[in-house]
CSV table of C-alpha atoms and ligand atoms in Angstrom, one decimal:
chain,number,residue,atom,x,y,z
E,228,MET,CA,0.0,-0.3,-0.1
E,229,ASP,CA,1.7,3.4,-1.0
E,230,PHE,CA,0.4,6.1,0.9
E,231,THR,CA,2.8,8.8,-0.8
E,232,LEU,CA,1.4,11.8,-2.5
E,233,THR,CA,2.3,12.5,-6.2
E,234,GLU,CA,4.4,15.6,-6.8
E,235,GLU,CA,1.5,17.2,-8.5
E,236,GLN,CA,-0.5,16.6,-5.4
E,237,VAL,CA,1.9,18.0,-2.8
E,238,MET,CA,2.5,21.0,-5.1
E,239,ILE,CA,-1.4,21.8,-5.0
E,240,ARG,CA,-1.6,21.5,-1.2
E,241,ASP,CA,1.5,23.9,-0.7
E,242,ALA,CA,0.0,26.2,-3.2
E,243,ALA,CA,-3.0,26.0,-1.0
E,244,ARG,CA,-1.5,26.6,2.1
E,245,ASP,CA,0.7,29.6,0.7
E,246,PHE,CA,-2.6,31.3,-0.5
E,247,ALA,CA,-4.3,30.7,2.9
E,248,GLN,CA,-1.5,32.5,4.7
E,249,ALA,CA,-0.8,35.4,2.4
E,250,GLU,CA,-4.4,35.9,1.1
E,251,LEU,CA,-7.0,34.6,3.6
E,252,LEU,CA,-5.4,34.8,7.1
E,253,PRO,CA,-5.1,38.7,6.9
E,254,GLY,CA,-8.7,40.0,7.8
E,255,VAL,CA,-10.2,36.7,8.6
E,256,ILE,CA,-11.1,37.8,12.2
E,257,GLU,CA,-12.8,41.2,10.8
E,258,ARG,CA,-14.5,39.5,7.9
E,259,ASP,CA,-16.3,36.7,10.7
E,260,GLU,CA,-17.1,39.8,12.8
E,261,LYS,CA,-18.7,41.8,9.9
E,262,GLN,CA,-20.2,38.8,8.2
E,263,GLU,CA,-18.4,39.9,5.3
E,264,PHE,CA,-18.1,37.8,2.2
E,265,PRO,CA,-14.4,37.2,1.1
E,266,THR,CA,-15.1,38.6,-2.4
E,267,VAL,CA,-11.7,39.6,-3.2
E,268,GLN,CA,-10.2,36.4,-2.1
E,269,VAL,CA,-12.9,34.3,-3.8
E,270,ARG,CA,-12.0,36.0,-6.9
E,271,LYS,CA,-8.1,35.2,-6.7
E,272,MET,CA,-9.1,31.6,-5.7
E,273,GLY,CA,-11.0,31.4,-9.2
E,274,GLU,CA,-8.0,32.8,-10.7
E,275,LEU,CA,-5.6,30.3,-9.1
E,276,GLY,CA,-8.2,27.3,-10.3
E,277,PHE,CA,-9.4,26.6,-6.9
E,278,LEU,CA,-13.1,27.0,-8.1
E,279,GLY,CA,-13.3,24.4,-10.4
E,280,MET,CA,-10.4,21.9,-9.3
E,281,MET,CA,-11.8,18.8,-10.9
E,282,VAL,CA,-13.5,20.0,-14.0
E,283,SER,CA,-11.9,19.4,-17.3
E,284,PRO,CA,-9.8,22.0,-18.8
E,285,ASP,CA,-12.0,21.9,-22.0
E,286,TYR,CA,-14.5,23.6,-19.6
E,287,GLY,CA,-12.1,25.9,-18.0
E,288,GLY,CA,-11.2,23.6,-14.9
E,289,SER,CA,-8.0,22.7,-13.4
E,290,GLY,CA,-8.2,19.3,-14.7
E,291,LEU,CA,-7.0,17.5,-11.0
E,292,ASP,CA,-8.3,14.7,-8.9
E,293,THR,CA,-10.4,14.6,-5.8
E,294,VAL,CA,-7.3,13.8,-3.6
E,295,SER,CA,-6.0,17.1,-4.6
E,296,TYR,CA,-9.2,19.1,-4.1
E,297,ALA,CA,-9.3,17.3,-0.4
E,298,LEU,CA,-5.8,18.6,0.3
E,299,ALA,CA,-6.6,22.2,-1.0
E,300,MET,CA,-9.8,22.2,1.0
E,301,GLU,CA,-7.9,21.2,4.2
E,302,GLU,CA,-5.2,23.7,3.7
E,303,ILE,CA,-7.8,26.7,3.0
E,304,SER,CA,-10.3,25.5,6.0
E,305,LYS,CA,-7.4,25.5,8.6
E,306,VAL,CA,-7.4,29.5,8.1
E,307,ASP,CA,-10.8,30.3,6.7
E,308,ALA,CA,-13.7,27.8,6.7
E,309,SER,CA,-16.0,30.7,4.9
E,310,ALA,CA,-13.8,30.7,2.0
E,311,SER,CA,-13.5,26.9,1.8
E,312,VAL,CA,-17.6,26.3,1.9
E,313,VAL,CA,-17.7,28.7,-1.0
E,314,MET,CA,-15.0,26.4,-2.8
E,315,SER,CA,-16.6,23.3,-1.6
E,316,VAL,CA,-20.2,24.0,-2.9
E,317,ASN,CA,-18.7,25.5,-6.0
E,318,ASN,CA,-16.4,22.8,-6.9
E,319,SER,CA,-18.4,19.4,-5.7
E,320,LEU,CA,-21.9,20.5,-6.0
E,321,VAL,CA,-22.2,22.8,-8.7
E,322,CYS,CA,-19.7,22.2,-10.9
E,323,TRP,CA,-19.5,18.5,-10.7
E,324,GLY,CA,-23.2,18.1,-11.1
E,325,LEU,CA,-23.2,20.2,-14.1
E,326,GLU,CA,-20.2,18.5,-15.5
E,327,HIS,CA,-21.3,14.9,-15.0
E,328,TYR,CA,-25.2,15.5,-16.0
E,329,GLY,CA,-25.5,18.8,-17.8
E,330,THR,CA,-26.2,19.0,-21.4
E,331,GLU,CA,-23.2,20.2,-23.9
E,332,GLU,CA,-25.2,23.6,-24.0
E,333,GLN,CA,-25.6,23.9,-20.3
E,334,LYS,CA,-21.8,23.2,-20.0
E,335,GLN,CA,-20.7,25.6,-22.4
E,336,LYS,CA,-23.2,28.4,-20.9
E,337,TYR,CA,-22.5,28.1,-17.5
E,338,LEU,CA,-19.8,25.2,-16.5
E,339,THR,CA,-16.9,27.3,-17.9
E,340,ARG,CA,-17.4,30.6,-16.3
E,341,LEU,CA,-18.2,28.7,-12.9
E,342,ALA,CA,-15.1,26.6,-13.1
E,343,LYS,CA,-12.9,29.8,-13.7
E,344,GLY,CA,-15.0,31.5,-10.7
E,345,GLU,CA,-16.0,34.3,-13.2
E,346,ILE,CA,-19.2,33.6,-11.6
E,347,ILE,CA,-20.3,31.6,-8.4
E,348,GLY,CA,-22.9,28.8,-7.8
E,349,ALA,CA,-25.3,27.6,-5.3
E,350,PHE,CA,-27.1,24.2,-4.8
E,351,CYS,CA,-30.9,24.7,-3.5
E,352,LEU,CA,-32.0,21.7,-2.0
E,353,SER,CA,-33.0,22.5,1.8
E,354,GLU,CA,-36.3,23.8,2.7
E,355,PRO,CA,-38.1,24.9,5.9
E,356,GLU,CA,-39.4,21.3,6.2
E,357,ALA,CA,-37.0,19.2,4.1
E,358,GLY,CA,-33.4,19.3,4.9
E,359,SER,CA,-32.7,15.9,6.0
E,360,ASP,CA,-35.9,14.3,4.6
E,361,ALA,CA,-35.0,15.5,1.1
E,362,THR,CA,-37.9,13.6,-0.7
E,363,SER,CA,-40.5,16.1,1.0
E,364,GLN,CA,-39.9,18.9,-1.4
E,365,LYS,CA,-42.6,21.4,-1.3
E,366,THR,CA,-41.1,24.0,-3.9
E,367,THR,CA,-43.0,22.9,-7.2
E,368,ALA,CA,-41.8,22.9,-10.9
E,369,ILE,CA,-45.2,22.6,-13.1
E,370,ASP,CA,-44.6,21.5,-16.5
E,371,LYS,CA,-45.8,24.0,-19.0
E,372,GLY,CA,-44.7,22.6,-22.1
E,373,ASP,CA,-41.5,24.5,-23.6
E,374,HIS,CA,-40.9,25.8,-19.5
E,375,TYR,CA,-41.6,25.2,-16.0
E,376,VAL,CA,-43.2,27.3,-13.4
E,377,LEU,CA,-41.3,27.7,-10.1
E,378,ASN,CA,-42.8,28.2,-6.9
E,379,GLY,CA,-41.6,27.9,-3.3
E,380,THR,CA,-38.9,28.7,-0.7
E,381,LYS,CA,-35.5,27.4,-0.2
E,382,ASN,CA,-33.4,27.7,3.2
E,383,TRP,CA,-30.0,28.1,4.3
E,384,ILE,CA,-28.7,28.4,1.0
E,385,THR,CA,-24.7,28.8,1.0
E,386,ASN,CA,-23.8,31.6,-1.6
E,387,GLY,CA,-27.5,32.5,-1.6
E,388,GLY,CA,-26.8,36.1,-2.0
E,389,THR,CA,-23.4,36.0,-4.4
E,390,ALA,CA,-24.3,33.4,-6.6
E,391,ASP,CA,-25.4,34.0,-10.5
E,392,VAL,CA,-26.4,30.4,-10.9
E,393,TYR,CA,-28.6,28.1,-8.9
E,394,LEU,CA,-29.4,24.4,-9.2
E,395,VAL,CA,-32.7,24.3,-8.0
E,396,ILE,CA,-34.3,21.1,-6.8
E,397,ALA,CA,-38.2,21.0,-7.1
E,398,GLN,CA,-41.2,18.6,-7.2
E,399,THR,CA,-42.7,18.2,-10.8
E,400,ASP,CA,-45.2,15.5,-10.0
E,401,VAL,CA,-46.0,14.7,-6.3
E,402,SER,CA,-47.6,11.2,-7.3
E,403,LYS,CA,-44.5,9.8,-8.5
E,404,LYS,CA,-42.6,10.9,-5.1
E,405,HIS,CA,-39.1,11.2,-5.5
E,406,HIS,CA,-39.2,10.1,-9.2
E,407,GLY,CA,-41.2,13.3,-9.8
E,408,ILE,CA,-38.3,15.6,-8.7
E,409,ASN,CA,-36.4,17.8,-11.1
E,410,ALA,CA,-33.2,19.6,-11.1
E,411,LEU,CA,-33.3,23.3,-12.6
E,412,ILE,CA,-30.8,25.8,-13.6
E,413,VAL,CA,-32.0,29.2,-12.5
E,414,GLU,CA,-30.3,32.5,-13.1
E,415,LYS,CA,-30.1,35.6,-10.8
E,416,GLY,CA,-32.2,37.8,-12.4
E,417,MET,CA,-35.1,35.5,-13.6
E,418,PRO,CA,-38.5,37.5,-12.9
E,419,GLY,CA,-40.0,36.0,-9.7
E,420,PHE,CA,-36.7,35.0,-8.1
E,421,GLU,CA,-36.1,36.9,-5.1
E,422,VAL,CA,-33.1,36.4,-2.7
E,423,GLY,CA,-34.1,36.7,1.0
E,424,PRO,CA,-32.6,38.1,3.9
E,425,LYS,CA,-29.0,36.9,5.1
E,426,GLU,CA,-28.9,34.4,7.9
E,427,GLN,CA,-27.2,35.7,11.1
E,428,LYS,CA,-25.0,32.6,11.7
E,429,LEU,CA,-22.6,31.0,14.7
E,430,GLY,CA,-20.0,30.3,12.5
E,431,ILE,CA,-18.6,30.4,8.7
E,432,ARG,CA,-19.9,33.9,9.2
E,433,GLY,CA,-18.1,35.2,6.1
E,434,SER,CA,-20.2,32.9,3.7
E,435,ASP,CA,-23.1,34.1,2.4
E,436,THR,CA,-26.2,32.4,3.6
E,437,HIS,CA,-29.8,33.1,2.4
E,438,SER,CA,-33.4,32.0,2.2
E,439,LEU,CA,-34.6,32.3,-1.5
E,440,ASN,CA,-38.2,32.8,-3.1
E,441,PHE,CA,-39.6,31.5,-6.1
E,442,ASN,CA,-42.5,33.1,-7.2
E,443,ASP,CA,-43.9,32.0,-10.8
E,444,VAL,CA,-40.3,31.8,-12.0
E,445,LYS,CA,-40.5,30.6,-16.0
E,446,VAL,CA,-37.6,28.5,-16.2
E,447,PRO,CA,-36.9,27.0,-19.8
E,448,LYS,CA,-36.9,23.4,-20.1
E,449,GLU,CA,-33.4,23.3,-21.6
E,450,ASN,CA,-32.5,24.1,-18.0
E,451,ARG,CA,-33.5,20.9,-16.5
E,452,ILE,CA,-30.5,18.5,-15.6
E,453,GLY,CA,-31.0,15.3,-16.9
E,454,GLU,CA,-34.0,13.6,-17.9
E,455,ASP,CA,-37.6,14.3,-16.3
E,456,GLY,CA,-37.6,12.7,-12.8
E,457,PHE,CA,-33.9,12.8,-12.3
E,458,GLY,CA,-33.8,15.6,-9.8
E,459,PHE,CA,-33.6,13.4,-6.5
E,460,LYS,CA,-30.7,11.2,-7.9
E,461,PHE,CA,-29.0,14.2,-9.2
E,462,ALA,CA,-29.0,15.7,-5.4
E,463,MET,CA,-28.0,12.3,-4.0
E,464,ARG,CA,-25.1,11.8,-6.4
E,465,THR,CA,-23.8,15.5,-6.2
E,466,LEU,CA,-24.1,15.7,-2.4
E,467,ALA,CA,-22.2,12.0,-2.1
E,468,GLY,CA,-19.1,13.8,-3.6
E,469,GLY,CA,-20.1,17.1,-1.8
E,470,ARG,CA,-19.5,15.2,1.6
E,471,ILE,CA,-16.1,14.6,0.8
E,472,GLY,CA,-15.7,18.2,0.5
E,473,ILE,CA,-17.0,19.2,3.7
E,474,ALA,CA,-15.1,16.1,5.5
E,475,SER,CA,-12.0,17.6,4.0
E,476,GLN,CA,-13.2,21.2,5.4
E,477,ALA,CA,-13.8,19.5,8.8
E,478,LEU,CA,-10.4,18.1,8.7
E,479,GLY,CA,-8.9,21.3,8.0
E,480,ILE,CA,-10.7,23.0,11.0
E,481,ALA,CA,-9.2,20.3,13.2
E,482,SER,CA,-5.8,20.6,11.9
E,483,GLY,CA,-5.9,24.5,12.0
E,484,ALA,CA,-7.0,24.2,15.8
E,485,TYR,CA,-4.6,21.7,16.6
E,486,GLU,CA,-1.4,23.5,15.0
E,487,LEU,CA,-2.5,26.6,17.0
E,488,ALA,CA,-3.0,24.8,20.3
E,489,LYS,CA,0.6,23.3,19.7
E,490,LYS,CA,2.1,26.3,19.1
E,491,TYR,CA,0.5,28.0,21.8
E,492,SER,CA,1.5,25.3,24.4
E,493,LYS,CA,5.1,25.7,23.3
E,494,GLU,CA,5.1,29.3,24.3
E,495,ARG,CA,2.6,30.0,27.1
E,496,LYS,CA,4.5,29.2,30.6
E,497,ALA,CA,2.6,28.0,33.7
E,498,PHE,CA,4.2,26.4,36.7
E,499,GLY,CA,7.5,27.5,35.7
E,500,THR,CA,7.7,25.6,32.3
E,501,GLU,CA,5.8,25.7,28.8
E,502,ILE,CA,2.7,24.1,29.1
E,503,CYS,CA,3.2,21.4,26.5
E,504,ASN,CA,5.6,20.1,29.3
E,505,HIS,CA,2.7,19.2,31.6
E,506,GLN,CA,1.1,15.8,30.6
E,507,ALA,CA,-2.5,17.2,31.1
E,508,ILE,CA,-1.7,19.3,27.8
E,509,ALA,CA,0.8,16.8,25.8
E,510,PHE,CA,-1.9,14.2,26.3
E,511,LYS,CA,-4.6,16.3,24.9
E,512,LEU,CA,-2.2,17.1,21.9
E,513,ALA,CA,-1.6,13.3,21.5
E,514,ASP,CA,-5.2,12.7,21.2
E,515,MET,CA,-5.8,15.7,18.8
E,516,HIS,CA,-2.9,14.5,16.4
E,517,THR,CA,-4.2,10.7,16.6
E,518,GLN,CA,-7.6,11.7,15.8
E,519,ILE,CA,-6.7,14.1,13.1
E,520,GLU,CA,-4.5,11.6,11.6
E,521,ALA,CA,-7.4,9.0,11.3
E,522,ALA,CA,-9.6,11.5,9.9
E,523,ARG,CA,-7.2,12.4,7.2
E,524,HIS,CA,-6.9,8.8,6.1
E,525,LEU,CA,-10.9,8.5,6.1
E,526,VAL,CA,-10.8,11.4,4.0
E,527,LEU,CA,-8.2,10.8,1.5
E,528,LYS,CA,-9.5,7.3,1.2
E,529,ALA,CA,-12.9,8.6,0.3
E,530,ALA,CA,-11.1,10.9,-2.4
E,531,TRP,CA,-9.0,8.2,-3.5
E,532,ASP,CA,-12.3,5.8,-4.0
E,533,LYS,CA,-13.9,8.5,-5.9
E,534,ASP,CA,-10.7,8.9,-8.3
E,535,ASN,CA,-10.6,5.3,-8.8
E,536,GLY,CA,-14.3,4.8,-9.9
E,537,ASN,CA,-15.2,2.9,-6.4
E,538,ASN,CA,-18.3,3.3,-4.6
E,539,TYR,CA,-17.8,6.3,-2.5
E,540,ASP,CA,-20.9,6.7,-0.7
E,541,LEU,CA,-19.8,4.7,2.5
E,542,SER,CA,-16.4,5.9,2.6
E,543,GLY,CA,-17.6,9.5,2.0
E,544,ALA,CA,-20.2,9.4,5.0
E,545,MET,CA,-17.6,7.8,7.3
E,546,ALA,CA,-15.1,10.6,6.4
E,547,LYS,CA,-17.5,13.2,6.9
E,548,VAL,CA,-19.2,11.8,10.3
E,549,TYR,CA,-15.9,11.3,11.8
E,550,ALA,CA,-13.8,14.2,10.6
E,551,SER,CA,-16.8,16.6,11.5
E,552,GLN,CA,-16.9,15.1,15.1
E,553,VAL,CA,-13.0,15.6,15.2
E,554,ALA,CA,-13.2,19.1,14.2
E,555,MET,CA,-15.7,19.8,16.9
E,556,ASP,CA,-13.6,17.8,19.6
E,557,THR,CA,-10.4,19.3,18.6
E,558,ALA,CA,-11.6,22.8,18.2
E,559,ILE,CA,-12.9,22.7,21.7
E,560,GLU,CA,-9.6,21.2,23.2
E,561,ALA,CA,-7.9,23.9,21.5
E,562,VAL,CA,-9.9,26.8,23.1
E,563,GLN,CA,-9.4,24.8,26.3
E,564,ILE,CA,-5.3,24.7,25.8
E,565,HIS,CA,-5.4,28.4,25.1
E,566,GLY,CA,-7.3,29.1,28.6
E,567,GLY,CA,-8.7,32.7,28.7
E,568,ASN,CA,-7.3,33.5,25.6
E,569,GLY,CA,-8.8,30.9,23.7
E,570,TYR,CA,-11.8,33.0,24.2
E,571,VAL,CA,-11.0,36.0,22.5
E,572,LYS,CA,-10.9,36.6,19.1
E,573,GLU,CA,-7.4,37.1,18.2
E,574,TYR,CA,-6.2,33.8,18.9
E,575,HIS,CA,-8.6,32.4,16.2
E,576,VAL,CA,-9.6,29.3,18.0
E,577,GLU,CA,-13.1,30.3,19.3
E,578,ARG,CA,-14.0,31.1,15.2
E,579,LEU,CA,-12.7,27.8,14.5
E,580,MET,CA,-14.7,26.3,17.3
E,581,ARG,CA,-17.8,28.0,16.2
E,582,ASP,CA,-17.1,27.0,12.6
E,583,ALA,CA,-16.5,23.3,13.5
E,584,LYS,CA,-20.4,23.0,14.5
E,585,ILE,CA,-21.6,23.5,10.8
E,586,THR,CA,-19.7,20.7,9.7
E,587,GLN,CA,-21.9,18.3,11.5
E,588,ILE,CA,-25.0,19.6,10.0
E,589,TYR,CA,-24.8,21.0,6.4
E,590,GLU,CA,-24.7,18.4,3.2
E,591,GLY,CA,-26.3,15.9,5.4
E,592,THR,CA,-26.2,15.9,9.2
E,593,SER,CA,-24.2,13.5,11.2
E,594,GLU,CA,-27.3,11.5,11.8
E,595,ILE,CA,-27.9,11.3,8.1
E,596,GLN,CA,-24.5,9.9,7.6
E,597,LYS,CA,-24.9,7.1,10.2
E,598,ILE,CA,-28.1,6.3,8.0
E,599,VAL,CA,-26.0,6.1,4.8
E,600,ILE,CA,-23.2,4.0,6.8
E,601,SER,CA,-25.8,1.7,8.6
E,602,ARG,CA,-27.6,1.0,5.3
E,603,SER,CA,-24.6,0.3,3.4
E,604,ILE,CA,-23.3,-2.1,6.0
E,605,LEU,CA,-26.3,-3.7,6.7
E,606,LYS,CA,-27.4,-4.6,3.0
E,607,ASP,CA,-25.2,-7.7,2.6
Q,570,CAA,N1,-26.9,8.0,-4.9
Q,570,CAA,C1,-27.7,7.7,-6.0
Q,570,CAA,N2,-29.2,7.4,-5.4
Q,570,CAA,C2,-29.7,7.7,-4.1
Q,570,CAA,C3,-28.6,7.8,-3.2
Q,570,CAA,C4,-27.3,8.0,-3.4
Q,570,CAA,N3,-26.3,8.2,-2.7
Q,570,CAA,N4,-29.2,7.7,-2.0
Q,570,CAA,C5,-30.4,7.6,-2.3
Q,570,CAA,N5,-30.5,7.1,-3.5
Q,570,CAA,C6,-31.7,7.0,-4.5
Q,570,CAA,C7,-32.6,5.6,-3.9
Q,570,CAA,O1,-31.8,4.5,-4.8
Q,570,CAA,C8,-34.1,5.7,-4.2
Q,570,CAA,O2,-34.2,5.5,-5.7
Q,570,CAA,P1,-34.8,4.3,-6.1
Q,570,CAA,O3,-36.6,4.4,-5.7
Q,570,CAA,O4,-34.9,4.7,-7.9
Q,570,CAA,O5,-34.3,3.1,-5.9
Q,570,CAA,C9,-34.3,7.1,-4.0
Q,570,CAA,O6,-33.0,7.9,-4.0
Q,570,CAA,C10,-34.9,7.3,-2.4
Q,570,CAA,O7,-33.9,6.6,-1.6
Q,570,CAA,P2,-34.3,6.3,-0.2
Q,570,CAA,O8,-35.7,5.6,0.1
Q,570,CAA,O9,-33.1,5.8,0.5
Q,570,CAA,O10,-34.5,7.6,0.3
Q,570,CAA,P3,-34.8,8.4,2.0
Q,570,CAA,O11,-35.9,9.2,1.7
Q,570,CAA,O12,-34.7,7.3,2.9
Q,570,CAA,O13,-33.4,9.3,2.3
Q,570,CAA,C11,-31.5,10.0,2.5
Q,570,CAA,C12,-32.4,8.9,1.9
Q,570,CAA,C13,-30.0,9.3,2.7
Q,570,CAA,C14,-31.7,10.1,4.2
Q,570,CAA,C15,-31.5,11.2,1.9
Q,570,CAA,O14,-32.7,11.9,1.9
Q,570,CAA,C16,-30.3,12.5,2.2
Q,570,CAA,O15,-29.2,12.4,2.0
Q,570,CAA,N6,-30.8,13.2,3.0
Q,570,CAA,C17,-30.1,14.3,3.4
Q,570,CAA,C18,-29.9,15.5,2.4
Q,570,CAA,C19,-28.7,16.7,2.7
Q,570,CAA,O16,-27.7,16.4,2.6
Q,570,CAA,N7,-29.2,17.8,2.8
Q,570,CAA,C20,-28.4,18.7,2.8
Q,570,CAA,C21,-28.7,19.8,2.1
Q,570,CAA,S1,-27.3,20.3,0.9
Q,570,CAA,C22,-26.6,21.5,1.9
Q,570,CAA,O17,-26.4,21.6,2.9
Q,570,CAA,C23,-25.5,22.3,0.8
Q,570,CAA,C24,-24.7,23.5,1.2
Q,570,CAA,O18,-25.2,24.6,1.1
Q,570,CAA,C25,-23.6,23.7,2.1
């Protein structure tokens, strides 16, 4: 078994690390405080190819593998999880979904610009009453021949205000249950489409989360992704890959918090010595390091499964549920190691602790991941 990264993977990881330190770290505290979207930084991420990492160069992407994407996500998330969720949604949900299931016309019209980061995408599945229970969509897309009429509300949509292209999951024929659901490409500015208020969030506060309202929005038929009724499968396939991105984000939050705690423990003195020399602290660091390494193996295995054509539903769900737990646990311990300093903004760990929580909620809660895992292991 070979755990060695390729030269290209190392280069991508290092480039993401350098970018995060040079471009994301300055101002990350202020952006979090003001709930300010990292507009300039996201544009630079697009120029460097971080927003369409796995998309073919034929459509403006970087043509890289999922392992490289996971490595870059970890590095960006160590510093700024608000920027990395923009990256994750654009790469895993929007670009991947369009490249794999979109028509040539849809790819030419939308994917190329999304992959270059010239425009940003959003993925719109969740509703006030349909988050985990994704088949219970209330948003309707009624078939009117050459177009659909879209009505309803979507909630907690990442990139909700900044996106130009929205992949909206909606019910066309309730009698067919999940086989009656479609995925439609909706453009900002289509009449009847309104972006609702921005959510005031606990964490990832630099990211832009909104509700969306659709009032008789006329969406041309050519904007449907896949065959009639493919929308639920589209969402499930897209989310299966998205979970690897969020697992990488959780891993990054954990390793970012750990690195800060380790550094602090070597500088801060108490009882006559650096606090890392006390076993109470050293054992915490040992646990953090071990759990992060285990999470990294799960994340990279899931990414490797995807790159090698293996089923990645199980490995992706295991990576997400475990890495997000490690992110939460590690960030809490990092605050503890920092003591009083951990509770104030300038040491960064309180932000990482707040950011960690969302990784247990979005793109399928930990409970949903356990449904996916248990169904998979019990089916044979
Ligand atoms: N791949 C392909 N098809 C799948 C699938 C998968 N991973 N999982 C389910 N399906 C298919 C099934 O095969 C079935 O199709 P058939 O009837 O044709 O066989 C159909 O979907 C229904 O399957 P289930 O009966 O298993 O569906 P269920 O209602 O029991 O739900 C679930 C399964 C796993 C719980 C699913 O509803 C789920 O993943 N829920 C969570 C949704 C989610 O992640 N929401 C987060 C919102 S997006 C977000 O957070 C983005 C962001 O902004 C950051």
